XYZ file of C-alpha atoms in Angstrom:
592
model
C 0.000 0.000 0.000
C 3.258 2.475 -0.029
C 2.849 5.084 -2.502
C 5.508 6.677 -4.972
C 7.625 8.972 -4.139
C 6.825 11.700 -6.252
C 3.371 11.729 -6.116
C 2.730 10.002 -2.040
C 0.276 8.218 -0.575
C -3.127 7.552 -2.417
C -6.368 8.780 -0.622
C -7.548 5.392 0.583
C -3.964 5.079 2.476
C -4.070 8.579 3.974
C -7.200 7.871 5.109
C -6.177 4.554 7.194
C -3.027 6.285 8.039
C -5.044 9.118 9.409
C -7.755 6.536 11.324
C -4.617 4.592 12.671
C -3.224 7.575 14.022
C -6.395 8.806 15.750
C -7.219 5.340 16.917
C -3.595 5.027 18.773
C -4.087 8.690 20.449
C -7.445 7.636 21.686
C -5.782 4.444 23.321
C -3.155 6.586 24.884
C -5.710 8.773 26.447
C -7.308 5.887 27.739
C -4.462 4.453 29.315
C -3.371 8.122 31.155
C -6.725 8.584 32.442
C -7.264 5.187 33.838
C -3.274 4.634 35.651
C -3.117 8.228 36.799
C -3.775 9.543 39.808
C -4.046 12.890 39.994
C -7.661 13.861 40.505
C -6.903 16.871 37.555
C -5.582 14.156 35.430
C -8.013 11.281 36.171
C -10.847 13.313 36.928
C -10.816 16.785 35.270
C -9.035 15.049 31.838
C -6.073 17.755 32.136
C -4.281 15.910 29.916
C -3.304 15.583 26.299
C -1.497 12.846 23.662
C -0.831 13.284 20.161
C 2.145 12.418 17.373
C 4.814 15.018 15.636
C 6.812 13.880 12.138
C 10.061 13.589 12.849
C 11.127 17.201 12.717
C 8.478 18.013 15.454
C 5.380 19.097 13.472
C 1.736 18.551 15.801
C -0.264 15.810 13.256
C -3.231 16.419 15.493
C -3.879 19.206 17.411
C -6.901 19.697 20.259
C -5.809 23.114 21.388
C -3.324 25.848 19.325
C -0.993 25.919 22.244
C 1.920 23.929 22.719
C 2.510 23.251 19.037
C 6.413 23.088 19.717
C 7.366 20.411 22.314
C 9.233 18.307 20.510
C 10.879 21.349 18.624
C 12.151 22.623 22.262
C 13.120 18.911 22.610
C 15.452 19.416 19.728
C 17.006 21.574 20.252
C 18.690 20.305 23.368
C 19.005 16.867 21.649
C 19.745 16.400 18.111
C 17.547 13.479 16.346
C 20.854 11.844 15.452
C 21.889 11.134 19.214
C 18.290 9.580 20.002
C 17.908 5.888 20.460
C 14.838 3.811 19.965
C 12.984 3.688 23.615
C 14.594 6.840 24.747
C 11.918 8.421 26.889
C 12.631 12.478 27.481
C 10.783 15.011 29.764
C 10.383 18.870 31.381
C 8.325 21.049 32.596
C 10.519 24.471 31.413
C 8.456 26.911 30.248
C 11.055 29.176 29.090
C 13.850 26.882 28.093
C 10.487 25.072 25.300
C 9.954 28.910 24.640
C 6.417 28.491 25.312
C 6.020 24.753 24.522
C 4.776 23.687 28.153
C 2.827 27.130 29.355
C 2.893 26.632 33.335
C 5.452 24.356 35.635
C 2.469 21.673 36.531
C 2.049 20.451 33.133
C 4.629 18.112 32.466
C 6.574 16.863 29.038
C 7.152 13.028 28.219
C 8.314 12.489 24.433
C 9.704 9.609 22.675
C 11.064 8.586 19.741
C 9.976 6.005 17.418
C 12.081 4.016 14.911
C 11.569 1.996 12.197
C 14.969 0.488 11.384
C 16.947 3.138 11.805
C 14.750 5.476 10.239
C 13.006 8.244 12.719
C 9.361 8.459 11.645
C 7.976 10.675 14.480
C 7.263 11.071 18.554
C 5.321 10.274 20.536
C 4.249 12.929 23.322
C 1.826 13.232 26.319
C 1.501 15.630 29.023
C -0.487 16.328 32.658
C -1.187 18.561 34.582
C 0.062 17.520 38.160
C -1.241 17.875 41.141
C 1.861 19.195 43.426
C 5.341 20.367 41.938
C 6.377 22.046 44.830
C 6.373 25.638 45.184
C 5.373 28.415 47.516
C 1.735 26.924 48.224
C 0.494 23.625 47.642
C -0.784 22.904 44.311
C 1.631 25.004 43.071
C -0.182 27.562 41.372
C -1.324 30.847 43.030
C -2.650 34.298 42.659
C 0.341 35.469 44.785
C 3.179 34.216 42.825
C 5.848 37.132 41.439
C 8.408 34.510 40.072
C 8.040 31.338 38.170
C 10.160 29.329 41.301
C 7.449 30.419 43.490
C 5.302 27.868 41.578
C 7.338 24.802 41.592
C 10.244 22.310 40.975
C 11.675 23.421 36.813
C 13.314 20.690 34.767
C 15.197 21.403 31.871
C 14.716 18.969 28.961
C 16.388 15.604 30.340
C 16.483 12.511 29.052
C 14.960 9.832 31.973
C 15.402 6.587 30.348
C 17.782 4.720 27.985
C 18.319 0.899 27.234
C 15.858 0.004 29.521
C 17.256 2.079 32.688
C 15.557 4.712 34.378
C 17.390 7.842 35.969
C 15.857 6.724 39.675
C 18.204 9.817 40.804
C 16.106 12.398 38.945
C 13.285 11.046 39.636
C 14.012 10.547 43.475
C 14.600 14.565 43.329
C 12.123 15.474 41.559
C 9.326 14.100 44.049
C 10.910 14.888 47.010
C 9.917 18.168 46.421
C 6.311 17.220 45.960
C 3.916 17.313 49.070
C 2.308 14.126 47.456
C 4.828 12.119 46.430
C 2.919 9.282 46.094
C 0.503 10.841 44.046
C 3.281 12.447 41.940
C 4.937 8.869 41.453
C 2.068 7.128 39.954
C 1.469 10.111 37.386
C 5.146 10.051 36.295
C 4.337 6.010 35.586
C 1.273 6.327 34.296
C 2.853 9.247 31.516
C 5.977 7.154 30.579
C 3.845 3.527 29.914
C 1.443 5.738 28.014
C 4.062 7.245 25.808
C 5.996 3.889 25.729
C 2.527 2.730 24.393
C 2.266 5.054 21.776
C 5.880 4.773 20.075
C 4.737 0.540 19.733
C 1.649 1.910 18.150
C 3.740 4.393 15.760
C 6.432 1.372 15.117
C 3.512 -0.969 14.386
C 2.132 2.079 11.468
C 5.355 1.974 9.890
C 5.808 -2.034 9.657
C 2.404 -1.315 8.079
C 2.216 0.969 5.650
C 6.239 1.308 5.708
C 8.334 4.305 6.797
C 8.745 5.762 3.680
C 4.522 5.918 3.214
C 4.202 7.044 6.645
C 6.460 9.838 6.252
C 5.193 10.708 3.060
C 1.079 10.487 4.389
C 2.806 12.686 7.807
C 4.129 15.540 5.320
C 0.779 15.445 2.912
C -1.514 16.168 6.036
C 0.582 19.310 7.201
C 0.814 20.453 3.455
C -3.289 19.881 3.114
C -3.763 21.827 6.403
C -1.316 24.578 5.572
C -3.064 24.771 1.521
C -6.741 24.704 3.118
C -5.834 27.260 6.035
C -3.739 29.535 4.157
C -7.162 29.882 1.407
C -9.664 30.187 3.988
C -7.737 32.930 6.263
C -7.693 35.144 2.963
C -11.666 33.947 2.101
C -12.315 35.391 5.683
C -10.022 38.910 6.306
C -10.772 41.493 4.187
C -7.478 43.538 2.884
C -6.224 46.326 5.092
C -5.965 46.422 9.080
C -7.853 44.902 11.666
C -7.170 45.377 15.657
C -9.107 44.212 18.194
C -7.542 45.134 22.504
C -8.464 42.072 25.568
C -8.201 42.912 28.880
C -6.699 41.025 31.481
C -7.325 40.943 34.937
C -4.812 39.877 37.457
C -4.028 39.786 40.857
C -1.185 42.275 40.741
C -1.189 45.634 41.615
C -0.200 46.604 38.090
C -3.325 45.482 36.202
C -5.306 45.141 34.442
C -3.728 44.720 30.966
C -4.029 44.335 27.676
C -4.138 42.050 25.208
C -4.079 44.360 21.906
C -4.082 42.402 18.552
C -3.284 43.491 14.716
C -3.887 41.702 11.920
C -3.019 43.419 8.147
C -3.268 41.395 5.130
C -2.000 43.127 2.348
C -2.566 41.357 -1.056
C -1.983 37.169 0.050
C 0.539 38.323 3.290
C -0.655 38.305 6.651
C 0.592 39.706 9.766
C -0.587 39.179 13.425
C 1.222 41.982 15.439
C 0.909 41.623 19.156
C 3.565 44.227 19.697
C 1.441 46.802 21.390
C 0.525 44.293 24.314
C 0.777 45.312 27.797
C 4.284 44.953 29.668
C 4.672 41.619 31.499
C 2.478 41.797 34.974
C 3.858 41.321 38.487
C 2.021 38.567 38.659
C 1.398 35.384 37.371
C -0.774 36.009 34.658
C 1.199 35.861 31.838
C 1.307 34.254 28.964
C 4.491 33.002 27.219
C 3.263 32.683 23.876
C 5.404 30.909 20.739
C 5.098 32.320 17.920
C 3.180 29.462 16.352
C -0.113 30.046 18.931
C -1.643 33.709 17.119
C -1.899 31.623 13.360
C -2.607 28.556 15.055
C -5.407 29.782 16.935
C -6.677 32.540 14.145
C -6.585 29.369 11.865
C -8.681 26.949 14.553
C -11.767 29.778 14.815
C -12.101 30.012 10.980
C -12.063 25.870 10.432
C -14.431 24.988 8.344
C -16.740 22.403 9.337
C -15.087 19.928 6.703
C -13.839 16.531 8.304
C -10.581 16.030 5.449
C -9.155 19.148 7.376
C -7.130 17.521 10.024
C -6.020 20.595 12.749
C -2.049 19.992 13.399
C 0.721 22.102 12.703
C 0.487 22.878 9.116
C -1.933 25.692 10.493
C 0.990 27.508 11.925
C 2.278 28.708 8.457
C -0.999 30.563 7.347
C 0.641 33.927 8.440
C 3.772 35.228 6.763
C 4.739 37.588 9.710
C 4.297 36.851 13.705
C 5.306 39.898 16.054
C 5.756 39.685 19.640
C 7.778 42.060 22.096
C 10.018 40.846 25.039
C 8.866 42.019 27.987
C 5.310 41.906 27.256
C 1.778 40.065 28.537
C 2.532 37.675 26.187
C 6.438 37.371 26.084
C 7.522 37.952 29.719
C 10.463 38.047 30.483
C 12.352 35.238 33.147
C 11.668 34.297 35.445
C 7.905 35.789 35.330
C 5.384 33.988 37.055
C 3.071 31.941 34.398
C 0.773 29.924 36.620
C -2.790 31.889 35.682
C -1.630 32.180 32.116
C -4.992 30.642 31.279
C -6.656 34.439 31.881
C -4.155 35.669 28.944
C -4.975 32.636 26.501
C -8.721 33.094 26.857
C -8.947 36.833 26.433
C -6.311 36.681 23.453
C -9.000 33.930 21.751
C -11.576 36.367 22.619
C -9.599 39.088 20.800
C -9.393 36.923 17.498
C -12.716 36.804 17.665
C -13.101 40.436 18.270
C -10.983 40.947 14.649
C -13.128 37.926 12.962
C -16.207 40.120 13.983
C -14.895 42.747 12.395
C -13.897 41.288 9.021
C -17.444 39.644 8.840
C -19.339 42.259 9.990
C -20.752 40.431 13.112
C -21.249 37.326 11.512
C -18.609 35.503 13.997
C -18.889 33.981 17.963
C -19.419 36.111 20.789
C -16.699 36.174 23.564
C -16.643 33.370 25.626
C -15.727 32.964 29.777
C -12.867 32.166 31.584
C -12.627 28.922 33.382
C -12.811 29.361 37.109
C -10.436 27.697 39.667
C -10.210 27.423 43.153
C -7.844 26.067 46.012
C -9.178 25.369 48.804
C -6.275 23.780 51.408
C -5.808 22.787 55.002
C -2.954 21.017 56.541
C -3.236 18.472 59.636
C -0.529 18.930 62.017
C -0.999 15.510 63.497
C -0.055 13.783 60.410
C 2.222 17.028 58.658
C -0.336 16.532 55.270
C -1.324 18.790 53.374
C -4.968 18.487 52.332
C -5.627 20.037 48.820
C -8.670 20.652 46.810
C -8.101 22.036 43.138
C -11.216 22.294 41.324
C -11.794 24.092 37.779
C -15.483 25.102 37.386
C -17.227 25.281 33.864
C -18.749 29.027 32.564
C -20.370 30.434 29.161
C -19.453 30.190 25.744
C -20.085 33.526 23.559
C -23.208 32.662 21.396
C -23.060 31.885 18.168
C -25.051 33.605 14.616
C -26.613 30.661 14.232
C -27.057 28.908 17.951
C -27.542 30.051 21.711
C -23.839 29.974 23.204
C -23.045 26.921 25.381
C -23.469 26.222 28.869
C -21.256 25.335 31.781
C -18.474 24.410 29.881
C -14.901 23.666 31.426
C -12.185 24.742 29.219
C -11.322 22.415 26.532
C -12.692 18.214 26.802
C -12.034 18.843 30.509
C -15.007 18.208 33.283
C -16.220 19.456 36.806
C -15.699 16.926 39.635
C -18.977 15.098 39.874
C -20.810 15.969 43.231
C -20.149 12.711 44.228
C -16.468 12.547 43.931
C -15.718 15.489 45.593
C -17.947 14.813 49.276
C -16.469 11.609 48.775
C -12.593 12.553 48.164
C -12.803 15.901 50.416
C -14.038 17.277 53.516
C -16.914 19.786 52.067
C -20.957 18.746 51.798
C -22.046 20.359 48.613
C -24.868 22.629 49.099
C -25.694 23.572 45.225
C -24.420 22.979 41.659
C -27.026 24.402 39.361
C -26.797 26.987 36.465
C -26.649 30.720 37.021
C -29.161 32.490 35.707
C -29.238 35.640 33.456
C -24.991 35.353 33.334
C -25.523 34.401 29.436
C -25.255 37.220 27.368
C -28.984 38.533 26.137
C -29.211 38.287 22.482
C -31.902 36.736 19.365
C -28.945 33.662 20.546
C -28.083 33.590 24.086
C -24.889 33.579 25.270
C -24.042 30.126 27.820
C -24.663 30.493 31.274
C -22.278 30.333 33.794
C -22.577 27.706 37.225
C -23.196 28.446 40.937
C -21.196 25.789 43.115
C -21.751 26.121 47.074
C -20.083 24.050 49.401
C -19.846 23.740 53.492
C -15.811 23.188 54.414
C -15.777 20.770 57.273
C -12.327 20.929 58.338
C -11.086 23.095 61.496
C -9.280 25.608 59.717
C -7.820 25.941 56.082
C -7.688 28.947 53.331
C -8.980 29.467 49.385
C -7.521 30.984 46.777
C -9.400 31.857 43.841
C -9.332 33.318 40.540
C -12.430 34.269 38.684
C -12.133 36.323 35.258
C -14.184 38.379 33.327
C -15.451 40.493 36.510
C -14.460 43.630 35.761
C -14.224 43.442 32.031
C -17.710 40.502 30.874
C -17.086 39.194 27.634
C -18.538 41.121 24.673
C -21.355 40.565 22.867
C -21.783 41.016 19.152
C -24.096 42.000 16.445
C -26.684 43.125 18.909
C -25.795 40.772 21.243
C -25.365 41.995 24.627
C -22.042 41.366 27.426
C -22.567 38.408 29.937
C -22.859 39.047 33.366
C -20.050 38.450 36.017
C -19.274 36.037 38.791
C -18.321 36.047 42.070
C -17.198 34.360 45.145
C -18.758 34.987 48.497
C -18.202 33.061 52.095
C -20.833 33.061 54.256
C -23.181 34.314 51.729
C -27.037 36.182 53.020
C -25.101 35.822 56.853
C -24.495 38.862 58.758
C -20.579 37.101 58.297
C -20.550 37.180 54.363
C -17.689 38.657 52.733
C -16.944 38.881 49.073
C -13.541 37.742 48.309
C -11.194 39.276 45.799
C -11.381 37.558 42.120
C -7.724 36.778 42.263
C -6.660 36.409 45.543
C -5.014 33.964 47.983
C -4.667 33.286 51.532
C -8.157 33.948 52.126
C -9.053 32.091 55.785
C -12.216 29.930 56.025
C -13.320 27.689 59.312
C -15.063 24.581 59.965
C -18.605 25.234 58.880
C -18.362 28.584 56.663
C -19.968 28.346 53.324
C -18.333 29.130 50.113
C -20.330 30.328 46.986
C -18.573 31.006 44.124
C -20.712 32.150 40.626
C -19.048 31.801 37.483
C -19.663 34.472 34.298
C -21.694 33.728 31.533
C -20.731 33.931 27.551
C -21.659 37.124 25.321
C -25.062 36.897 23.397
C -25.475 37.461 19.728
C -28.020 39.175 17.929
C -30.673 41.854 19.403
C -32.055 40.016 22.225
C -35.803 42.109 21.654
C -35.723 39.503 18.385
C -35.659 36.450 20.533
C -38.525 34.495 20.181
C -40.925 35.253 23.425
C -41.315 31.673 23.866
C -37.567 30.707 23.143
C -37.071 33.158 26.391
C -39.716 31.615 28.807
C -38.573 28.277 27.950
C -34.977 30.000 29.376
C -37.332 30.975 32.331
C -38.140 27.196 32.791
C -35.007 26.075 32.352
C -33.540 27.744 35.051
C -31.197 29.678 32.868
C -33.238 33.265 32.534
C -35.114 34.652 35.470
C -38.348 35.869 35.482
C -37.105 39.914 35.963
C -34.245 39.272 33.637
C -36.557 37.993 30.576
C -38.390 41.407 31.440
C -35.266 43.525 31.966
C -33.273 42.085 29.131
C -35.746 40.489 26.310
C -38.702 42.185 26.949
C -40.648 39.481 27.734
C -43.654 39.918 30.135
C -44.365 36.677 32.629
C -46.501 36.119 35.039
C -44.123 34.887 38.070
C -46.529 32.136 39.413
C -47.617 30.128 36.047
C -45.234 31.424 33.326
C -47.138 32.515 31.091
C -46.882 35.177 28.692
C -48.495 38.799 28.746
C -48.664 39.024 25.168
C -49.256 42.785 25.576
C -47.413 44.300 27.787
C -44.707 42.059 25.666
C -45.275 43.859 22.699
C -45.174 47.304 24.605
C -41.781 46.606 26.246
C -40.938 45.646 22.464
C -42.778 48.856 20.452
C -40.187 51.543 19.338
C -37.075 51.520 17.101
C -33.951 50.340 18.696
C -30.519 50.553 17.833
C -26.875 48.930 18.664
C -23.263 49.053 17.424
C -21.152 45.968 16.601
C -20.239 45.314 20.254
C -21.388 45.018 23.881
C -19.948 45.108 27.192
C -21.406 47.583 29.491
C -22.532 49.423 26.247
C -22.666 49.375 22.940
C -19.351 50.211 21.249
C -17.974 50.306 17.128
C -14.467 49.293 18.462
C -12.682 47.687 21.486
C -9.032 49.297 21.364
């Protein structure tokens, strides 16, 4: 089944190629989610698997960041000194230039050989649970350098002909306060990427390593031909900007994302140059310069199942500018541990430009993720209790569909209700959907959660970090800006305190109740043009109140049985109204 080498791999091959490929990732996953045991590996899915060619190039890709591993991998250790079952790994943010984005998500890449012919890597990463660091979990609001957040290793090669580096290792999780925990993740990564060179070994004996190579370099080219045409279908010639804010924890916020694009003829430039300086803190975002065509390149994807998302997208732009010492190229040894806030308001701002070039006809802005910490340590056994939980928000609405609700980041998940009472000392009062935090629009942007818990340890403290408080995301075309979260302990008590969105070190005691609100995507479309019973069936639902379907759509119930006041509906609704391209707090022509 090997095709020539002039003209590659017939269609039927790529195809099985392709399927074998996916099929062996999907195994891989399997296997890290069911030997881990991390809770935000096992339980949250905070992981990720996936193949490069053999000069590093992503062959699938589930998120635009982190294209470069195995390029940051090579450059430390030239293909020519690697040996079949060599298994490598770091954590290094700066020394991968980006490639691994904060210290808990950790690097394990090997080669595969056919012969003694390279035909690609293998590589999977986690996030882990405790690296070390100036708190446990290792992330925090608080953190002003990158060692405040953990153990770093530098690329290092941890096993050759069959012998681990037990000294590393040994190091490394001694400066864990699970070490257990940390040990069973480090085993569960290296049989998973052991697992996935056989599988890449077993493609080559297969189709041969000549075919495979050849089908590797046709499925970058495709992506890179299809990409390339449909950036240049979707921006219009001339300049396009589009500004994000960021909110941090530092006294020096908040800042700001502030994107260019200019295509001029078939040449396009993404310009981030005029990006805030690096914060204090640690929301920054150390950003290679394949993520801005990678990620322009993911939101205009056509819904066309022959375009395979890997690293071919990177080359759709001819120019990439970042400056040192900014938001989005800090320099070290910046603290990176929130750098999620900086990813998801720089995908909001190519959406922002995308809304521009098609004159609304593009996504909302979406939510921020929440996380909290919530930790306690028990002097009679010197642990460290530790609860890390990332809670699901709104996705902007689209021009075609309400946005989505309660979703967690990527393919990641909530801890069920039951896991967490059972794994940690808290009773959970409430999980249920906050209403009227979805953008009001003809499409409704997701709803944000509510998730309120008793702690029932003696003493312990929270850190949080909500987004999108101070600055909702935007709606669009109409569409108005979804409503904000927040995080309150003792809440309706004459004891109830609203904590800081990005803050640590915040004291709770045995029996105080924590409810924390996450922020809702931005709607799309003129919300007056929602159907009136599209909006009470959001009454029903749980996901519109009763004042807000008045307030916000117009919409007249009666609070007892639902139904509609079909008058005083169409009052609310009589009169001309009018609205600029985008929403937050107001209707605006430009966010700059």
């Amino acid at each position: 089944m090997s095709g020539s080498t002039t003209s590659g791999p017939d269609a039927v091959t790529l195809g099985l190629v392709r399927g074998v490929l996916a099929s062996a990732v999907a195994e891989i996953e399997t296997l890290i989610e069911r030997t881990s045991m991390s809770p935000f590996i096992n339980e949250k899915k905070d992981y990720d698997a996936g193949y490069t060619d053999a000069s590093g190039r992503a062959l699938l890709l589930r998120n635009p960041v982190g294209a470069n591993k195995v390029e940051a991998l090579l450059d430390i250790y030239p293909a020519e000194t690697m040996q079949h079952g060599d298994i490598y790994w770091y954590n290094d943010c700066y020394a991968s230039q980006g490639g691994v984005t904060h210290s808990p998500d950790l690097v394990f890449i090997s080669p595969a050989f056919a012969g003694d012919t390279l035909v690609g890597f293998c590589e999977v990463f986690g996030h882990f649970w405790d690296i070390g660091g100036m708190r446990p979990g290792s992330l925090s609001p608080d953190a002003t350098e990158i060692f405040q957040e953990g153990i770093i290793v530098p690329p290092v090669r941890v096993f050759r002909d069959g012998q681990w580096n037990e000294d590393l290792i040994r190091l490394f999780i001694r400066n864990s306060r699970f070490p257990e925990m940390l040990e069973g993740d480090i085993r569960a990564m290296t049989a998973a990427v052991q697992m996935g060179v056989t599988r890449l070994v077993e493609a080559a004996e297969r189709f041969g390593a000549q075919t495979l190579r050849q089908a590797m370099d046709t499925f970058l080219s495709q992506t890179t031909e299809a990409l390339r045409a449909r950036v240049r279908e979707v921006l219009p010639q001339g300049t396009l900007r589009f500004a994000e804010p960021i909110e941090t924890s530092s006294a020096d916020g908040p800042h700001w994302i502030r994107l260019e694009v200019q295509r001029d003829g078939d040449s396009v430039r993404l310009d981030l140059t005029e990006s805030s300086d690096q914060s204090l803190g640690p929301a920054n975002f150390l950003m290679h310069t394949s993520v801005p065509p990678l990620a322009l390149a993911q939101s205009v994807l056509p819904q066309d199942s022959s375009i395979v998302f890997n690293g071919g997208a990177a080359d759709i732009a001819d120019v990439v500018q970042l400056r040192e010492g900014s938001i989005v190229q800090p320099r070290f040894p910046a603290a990176l541990g929130s750098r999620g806030s900086a990813w998801q308001r720089f995908a909001s701002a190519i959406q922002g430009v995308l809304a521009q070039a098609t004159e609304g006809d593009s996504t909302a802005a979406s939510a921020n993720y929440c996380l909290y910490m919530l930790r306690s340590f028990d002097p009679a056994t010197g642990r460290w209790l530790l609860v890390t939980d990332g809670m699901a928000s709104g996705r902007g609405a689209r021009p075609y569909a309400d946005g989505s609700d309660a979703i967690y980041h990527v393919g990641q998940k909530n801890y069920p209700i039951e896991y967490i009472e059972m794994s940690y000392p808290v009773r959970l009062e409430e999980y249920s959907i906050h209403p009227d935090s979805g953008g009001p629009g003809l499409h409704r942007g997701g709803c944000g959660v509510v998730r309120e818990f008793t702690f029932l340890r003696p003493a312990g403290q929270i850190a949080i970090r909500i987004d999108n408080v101070q600055f909702p995301p935007w709606g669009v075309s109409g569409g108005m800006s979804g409503r904000s979260g927040s995080i309150t302990i003792n809440p309706g008590t004459p004891q109830a305190r609203e904590l800081a969105p990005m803050s640590d070190g915040n004291a709770v005691e045995e029996g105080d109740v924590i409810r924390i609100l996450t922020s809702g995507g931005g709607g799309w479309g003129d919300p007056f043009l929602r159907t009136p019973d599209l909006v009470r069936e959001d009454v029903l639902g749980g996901f519109v109140s009763v004042e807000g379907a008045r307030r916000d759509y117009g919409v007249v119930l009666d609070p007892q049985t639902f139904d509609i006041d079909i008058a005083l509906t169409k009052e609310l609704r009589s009169g001309e109204r009018s609205h600029k391209l985008f929403h937050r707090d107001g209707y605006v022509d430009e966010i700059w």
